[in-house]
Short mmCIF file of C-alpha atoms in Angstrom, two decimals:
data_model
loop_
_atom_site.label_atom_id
_atom_site.label_comp_id
_atom_site.label_asym_id
_atom_site.label_seq_id
_atom_site.Cartn_x
_atom_site.Cartn_y
_atom_site.Cartn_z
CA UNK H 210 56.73 47.12 167.62
CA UNK H 211 55.42 46.63 164.08
CA UNK H 212 51.83 47.33 163.04
CA UNK H 213 50.88 43.65 162.65
CA UNK H 214 51.91 42.95 166.23
CA UNK H 215 49.80 45.88 167.46
CA UNK H 216 46.66 44.69 165.65
CA UNK H 217 47.36 41.01 166.29
CA UNK H 218 49.65 40.51 169.33
CA UNK H 219 50.28 36.85 168.48
CA UNK H 220 51.50 37.67 164.96
CA UNK H 221 55.21 37.28 165.91
CA UNK H 222 54.40 33.76 167.15
CA UNK H 223 53.22 32.61 163.74
CA UNK H 224 55.57 30.40 161.70
CA UNK H 225 58.07 32.43 159.70
CA UNK H 226 56.81 31.14 156.34
CA UNK H 227 53.26 32.21 157.19
CA UNK H 228 54.37 35.68 158.30
CA UNK H 229 56.33 36.16 155.08
CA UNK H 230 53.33 35.07 153.05
CA UNK H 231 51.08 37.58 154.86
CA UNK H 232 53.54 40.40 154.22
CA UNK H 233 53.83 39.42 150.56
CA UNK H 234 50.05 39.44 150.13
CA UNK H 235 50.03 43.08 151.22
CA UNK H 236 52.15 44.11 148.19
CA UNK H 237 50.85 44.83 144.65
CA UNK H 238 50.71 41.59 142.65
CA UNK H 239 51.74 42.98 139.25
CA UNK H 240 50.32 40.01 137.37
CA UNK H 241 49.69 41.70 134.00
CA UNK H 242 50.02 45.48 134.50
CA UNK H 243 48.86 47.93 131.85
CA UNK H 244 50.99 50.87 130.73
CA UNK H 245 49.17 53.79 129.14
CA UNK H 246 50.11 54.76 125.60
CA UNK H 247 51.34 58.32 125.23
CA UNK H 248 52.27 60.32 122.16
CA UNK H 249 55.98 61.02 121.73
CA UNK H 250 57.51 57.65 122.59
CA UNK H 251 59.07 57.31 119.16
CA UNK H 252 62.40 59.06 118.71
CA UNK H 253 65.61 59.07 116.76
CA UNK H 254 67.89 56.10 117.18
CA UNK H 255 70.93 55.85 114.93
CA UNK H 256 71.65 58.91 112.77
CA UNK H 257 74.23 59.33 110.01
CA UNK H 258 74.82 61.73 107.14
CA UNK H 259 72.63 59.62 104.87
CA UNK H 260 70.19 57.91 107.20
CA UNK H 261 67.85 58.51 110.16
CA UNK H 262 66.40 55.57 112.05
CA UNK H 263 63.48 55.99 114.44
CA UNK H 264 62.76 53.55 117.23
CA UNK H 265 60.29 53.16 120.07
CA UNK H 266 61.70 54.58 123.33
CA UNK H 267 59.82 52.53 125.90
CA UNK H 268 61.49 54.45 128.73
CA UNK H 269 59.29 57.39 127.77
CA UNK H 270 56.20 55.56 128.96
CA UNK H 271 55.15 56.59 132.44
CA UNK H 272 56.38 54.24 135.15
CA UNK H 273 54.04 52.50 137.54
CA UNK H 274 54.53 54.16 140.93
CA UNK H 275 53.70 52.53 144.27
CA UNK H 276 53.89 53.49 147.91
CA UNK H 277 54.36 50.99 150.73
CA UNK H 278 55.54 51.38 154.30
CA UNK H 279 56.43 47.69 154.66
CA UNK H 280 60.03 48.36 153.70
CA UNK H 281 60.49 50.29 156.95
CA UNK H 282 58.56 48.08 159.41
CA UNK H 283 61.28 45.60 160.34
CA UNK H 284 64.01 43.40 158.86
CA UNK H 285 61.52 40.70 157.94
CA UNK H 286 59.27 42.99 155.91
CA UNK H 287 62.31 44.63 154.32
CA UNK H 288 63.42 41.21 153.11
CA UNK H 289 59.95 40.58 151.60
CA UNK H 290 59.90 43.95 149.83
CA UNK H 291 63.42 43.50 148.44
CA UNK H 292 62.45 40.09 147.08
CA UNK H 293 59.33 41.62 145.52
CA UNK H 294 61.44 44.37 143.95
CA UNK H 295 63.87 41.88 142.40
CA UNK H 296 61.05 39.70 141.08
CA UNK H 297 59.28 42.55 139.30
CA UNK H 298 62.20 44.79 138.35
CA UNK H 299 61.18 47.57 140.73
CA UNK H 300 63.39 50.41 141.89
CA UNK H 301 63.07 52.51 145.03
CA UNK H 302 63.51 56.25 144.59
CA UNK H 303 63.22 59.26 146.86
CA UNK H 304 60.44 61.69 145.93
CA UNK H 305 61.36 65.21 147.06
CA UNK H 306 57.81 66.47 146.45
CA UNK H 307 56.34 64.14 149.07
CA UNK H 308 59.54 63.69 151.12
CA UNK H 309 59.05 59.94 150.92
CA UNK H 310 60.36 56.88 149.12
CA UNK H 311 58.39 55.59 146.15
CA UNK H 312 58.65 52.34 144.24
CA UNK H 313 58.80 52.49 140.45
CA UNK H 314 58.50 49.87 137.75
CA UNK H 315 59.38 50.66 134.13
CA UNK H 316 57.76 49.09 131.08
CA UNK H 317 59.24 45.76 130.01
CA UNK H 318 58.66 45.35 126.25
CA UNK H 319 59.17 41.60 126.43
CA UNK H 320 56.23 40.93 128.73
CA UNK H 321 54.14 44.02 129.46
CA UNK H 322 51.05 45.43 127.76
CA UNK H 323 50.37 48.90 126.37
CA UNK H 324 46.79 50.13 126.68
CA UNK H 325 45.57 52.43 123.91
CA UNK H 326 42.49 54.44 124.93
CA UNK H 327 39.79 54.83 122.27
CA UNK H 328 40.53 58.55 121.99
CA UNK H 329 44.21 57.81 121.21
CA UNK H 330 43.80 55.00 118.65
CA UNK H 331 44.23 57.21 115.58
CA UNK H 332 47.37 58.81 117.05
CA UNK H 333 48.79 55.42 118.01
CA UNK H 334 48.41 54.05 114.47
CA UNK H 335 50.15 56.95 112.70
CA UNK H 336 52.59 58.08 115.41
CA UNK H 337 55.79 56.68 113.82
CA UNK H 338 54.54 57.31 110.27
CA UNK H 339 54.17 61.03 111.00
CA UNK H 340 57.86 61.15 111.92
CA UNK H 341 58.75 59.69 108.53
CA UNK H 342 56.54 62.22 106.77
CA UNK H 343 58.19 65.09 108.63
CA UNK H 344 61.61 63.97 107.37
CA UNK H 345 60.70 62.79 103.86
CA UNK H 346 61.70 66.02 102.09
CA UNK H 347 65.14 66.00 103.68
CA UNK H 348 68.34 64.61 102.12
CA UNK H 349 68.54 61.53 104.36
CA UNK H 350 66.72 58.21 104.10
CA UNK H 351 64.31 57.53 106.97
CA UNK H 352 63.43 54.14 108.46
CA UNK H 353 61.33 53.05 111.43
CA UNK H 354 62.09 49.99 113.54
CA UNK H 355 59.55 47.67 115.10
CA UNK H 356 58.56 48.75 118.63
CA UNK H 357 59.79 45.63 120.41
CA UNK H 358 56.61 44.90 122.36
CA UNK H 359 54.11 42.27 121.22
CA UNK H 360 51.00 42.83 123.38
CA UNK H 361 48.51 45.70 123.29
CA UNK H 362 45.14 46.27 124.96
CA UNK H 363 42.24 48.23 123.51
CA UNK H 364 38.73 49.08 124.75
CA UNK H 365 35.79 47.20 123.25
CA UNK H 366 34.72 50.58 121.88
CA UNK H 367 37.45 50.38 119.23
CA UNK H 368 36.11 47.03 117.98
CA UNK H 369 32.63 48.51 117.80
CA UNK H 370 33.43 51.91 116.27
CA UNK H 371 36.49 51.23 114.09
CA UNK H 372 35.16 48.88 111.45
CA UNK H 373 38.57 47.88 110.03
CA UNK H 374 40.78 48.48 113.05
CA UNK H 375 42.93 45.40 112.35
CA UNK H 376 43.56 46.59 108.81
CA UNK H 377 44.52 50.00 110.19
CA UNK H 378 46.97 48.32 112.56
CA UNK H 379 48.75 46.07 110.08
CA UNK H 380 48.83 48.62 107.28
CA UNK H 381 52.30 49.67 108.46
CA UNK H 382 55.20 47.26 108.72
CA UNK H 383 56.29 48.52 112.13
CA UNK H 384 53.25 46.89 113.78
CA UNK H 385 54.20 43.44 112.49
CA UNK H 386 55.37 42.39 115.98
CA UNK H 387 51.88 42.56 117.54
CA UNK H 388 50.88 39.00 118.48
CA UNK H 389 48.20 39.48 121.14
CA UNK H 390 45.42 42.03 121.38
CA UNK H 391 43.46 42.20 124.63
CA UNK H 392 39.98 43.65 124.19
CA UNK H 393 38.89 45.24 127.48
CA UNK H 394 35.19 44.69 128.10
CA UNK H 395 34.90 47.01 131.12
CA UNK H 396 37.07 49.91 129.98
CA UNK H 397 34.42 52.37 131.20
CA UNK H 398 35.50 51.56 134.77
CA UNK H 399 38.85 53.18 134.02
CA UNK H 400 37.45 56.42 132.64
CA UNK H 401 36.66 59.80 134.07
CA UNK H 402 34.86 61.49 131.23
CA UNK H 403 36.78 60.43 128.12
CA UNK H 404 40.19 59.99 129.76
CA UNK H 405 41.81 57.42 132.02
CA UNK H 406 41.50 58.34 135.69
CA UNK H 407 44.66 60.07 136.86
CA UNK H 408 46.94 58.37 139.36
CA UNK H 409 45.39 54.91 139.02
CA UNK H 410 47.08 51.70 137.87
CA UNK H 411 45.23 48.84 136.21
CA UNK H 412 45.99 45.24 135.31
CA UNK H 413 44.31 42.38 133.49
CA UNK H 414 41.93 40.33 135.60
CA UNK H 415 41.55 36.57 135.35
CA UNK H 416 41.01 35.25 131.81
CA UNK H 417 38.62 32.57 133.07
CA UNK H 418 35.27 32.71 131.32
CA UNK H 419 36.41 35.03 128.52
CA UNK H 420 36.85 34.05 124.87
CA UNK H 421 40.13 33.73 122.98
CA UNK H 422 40.14 33.97 119.19
CA UNK H 423 43.05 32.71 117.09
CA UNK H 424 43.74 33.75 113.50
CA UNK H 425 43.74 30.86 111.01
CA UNK H 426 45.92 31.96 108.08
CA UNK H 427 44.83 29.11 105.83
CA UNK H 428 41.13 29.84 106.24
CA UNK H 429 41.70 33.60 106.63
CA UNK H 430 39.42 33.98 109.62
CA UNK H 431 39.36 33.94 113.42
CA UNK H 432 38.46 30.76 115.27
CA UNK H 433 37.68 30.21 118.96
CA UNK H 434 40.62 28.77 120.88
CA UNK H 435 40.17 25.01 121.23
CA UNK H 436 40.91 25.10 124.99
CA UNK H 437 38.06 27.52 125.73
CA UNK H 438 34.42 26.42 125.76
CA UNK H 439 32.66 28.60 123.20
CA UNK H 440 29.42 30.37 124.09
CA UNK H 441 26.89 31.85 121.69
CA UNK H 442 27.06 35.21 123.47
CA UNK H 443 30.53 35.67 121.95
CA UNK H 444 29.21 35.69 118.39
CA UNK H 445 29.05 39.48 118.39
CA UNK H 446 32.77 39.85 119.15
CA UNK H 447 33.69 37.19 116.59
CA UNK H 448 31.63 38.95 113.90
CA UNK H 449 33.39 42.26 114.61
CA UNK H 450 36.79 40.57 114.34
CA UNK H 451 35.96 38.81 111.08
CA UNK H 452 34.91 42.11 109.56
CA UNK H 453 37.93 44.00 110.93
CA UNK H 454 40.35 41.42 109.50
CA UNK H 455 39.23 41.81 105.89
CA UNK H 456 42.34 41.98 103.66
CA UNK H 457 44.62 42.05 106.71
CA UNK H 458 47.02 39.42 105.37
CA UNK H 459 47.71 41.48 102.24
CA UNK H 460 49.03 44.48 104.14
CA UNK H 461 52.65 45.52 104.76
CA UNK H 462 52.52 44.79 108.48
CA UNK H 463 51.46 41.17 108.07
CA UNK H 464 54.28 38.68 107.61
CA UNK H 465 53.91 35.10 106.45
CA UNK H 466 53.46 32.75 109.39
CA UNK H 467 52.41 35.56 111.73
CA UNK H 468 50.33 34.37 114.69
CA UNK H 469 47.65 36.62 116.13
CA UNK H 470 45.38 36.07 119.14
CA UNK H 471 42.58 38.30 120.39
CA UNK H 472 41.57 37.89 124.04
CA UNK H 473 38.44 39.36 125.60
CA UNK H 474 39.37 40.44 129.13
CA UNK H 475 38.33 42.58 132.05
CA UNK H 476 40.61 44.83 134.07
CA UNK H 477 40.88 45.58 137.77
CA UNK H 478 42.51 48.38 139.67
CA UNK H 479 45.86 47.47 141.21
#
């Protein structure tokens, strides 16, 4: 007998659609998961006698790892878990350390978000550039590709402490793909000391009630998104962004027609 039937004997009598919905609600939602930045994700791609090309190896980011016993309850729950796995690109793997099956999801550069802690911002900015510098005295030309992902998240602390953080970002051409920056207003909830709490996964919470700022290339400034009711309490964030964007469009990483949005958000534990 499955656990739901033990706690609620009439559970098997519920309509099938309702039972499936209940099982599905017990699984992680994975709405907008955050993947933690780590040093060393850039590596050699194509190499020839005259050229070395570096690229971002997103497989080097740590996977999100989940545990759930639903897969083993009965055929119905197994069906729900398999559907959940297909929807989110999740794989099931055996973990010899715990003698159990774990569920893993790798970073998807087309939709997922990389979170850069405040203590790692400087490393993040120069990570690929340092590889070029290490090779620059060699006989081969060195190039760096764009990372492939378009969304990053940063703590509010970076906006407050790094006066020209947007200029730092777009100074290098390889960051030209960044289209959305999520500024996390409650990043302190994720920290233990100065580092992200180990073994925890986080995702973006609802955007409702938070500001969105869109870059206006003609006016060379950020403007509140027209679909979001602006509040005076957001002036502080807007002022920080206007200052941080000074000269941004003249840098190597800014391409003509580039669209940039900055979202204030909160995060919740998955």
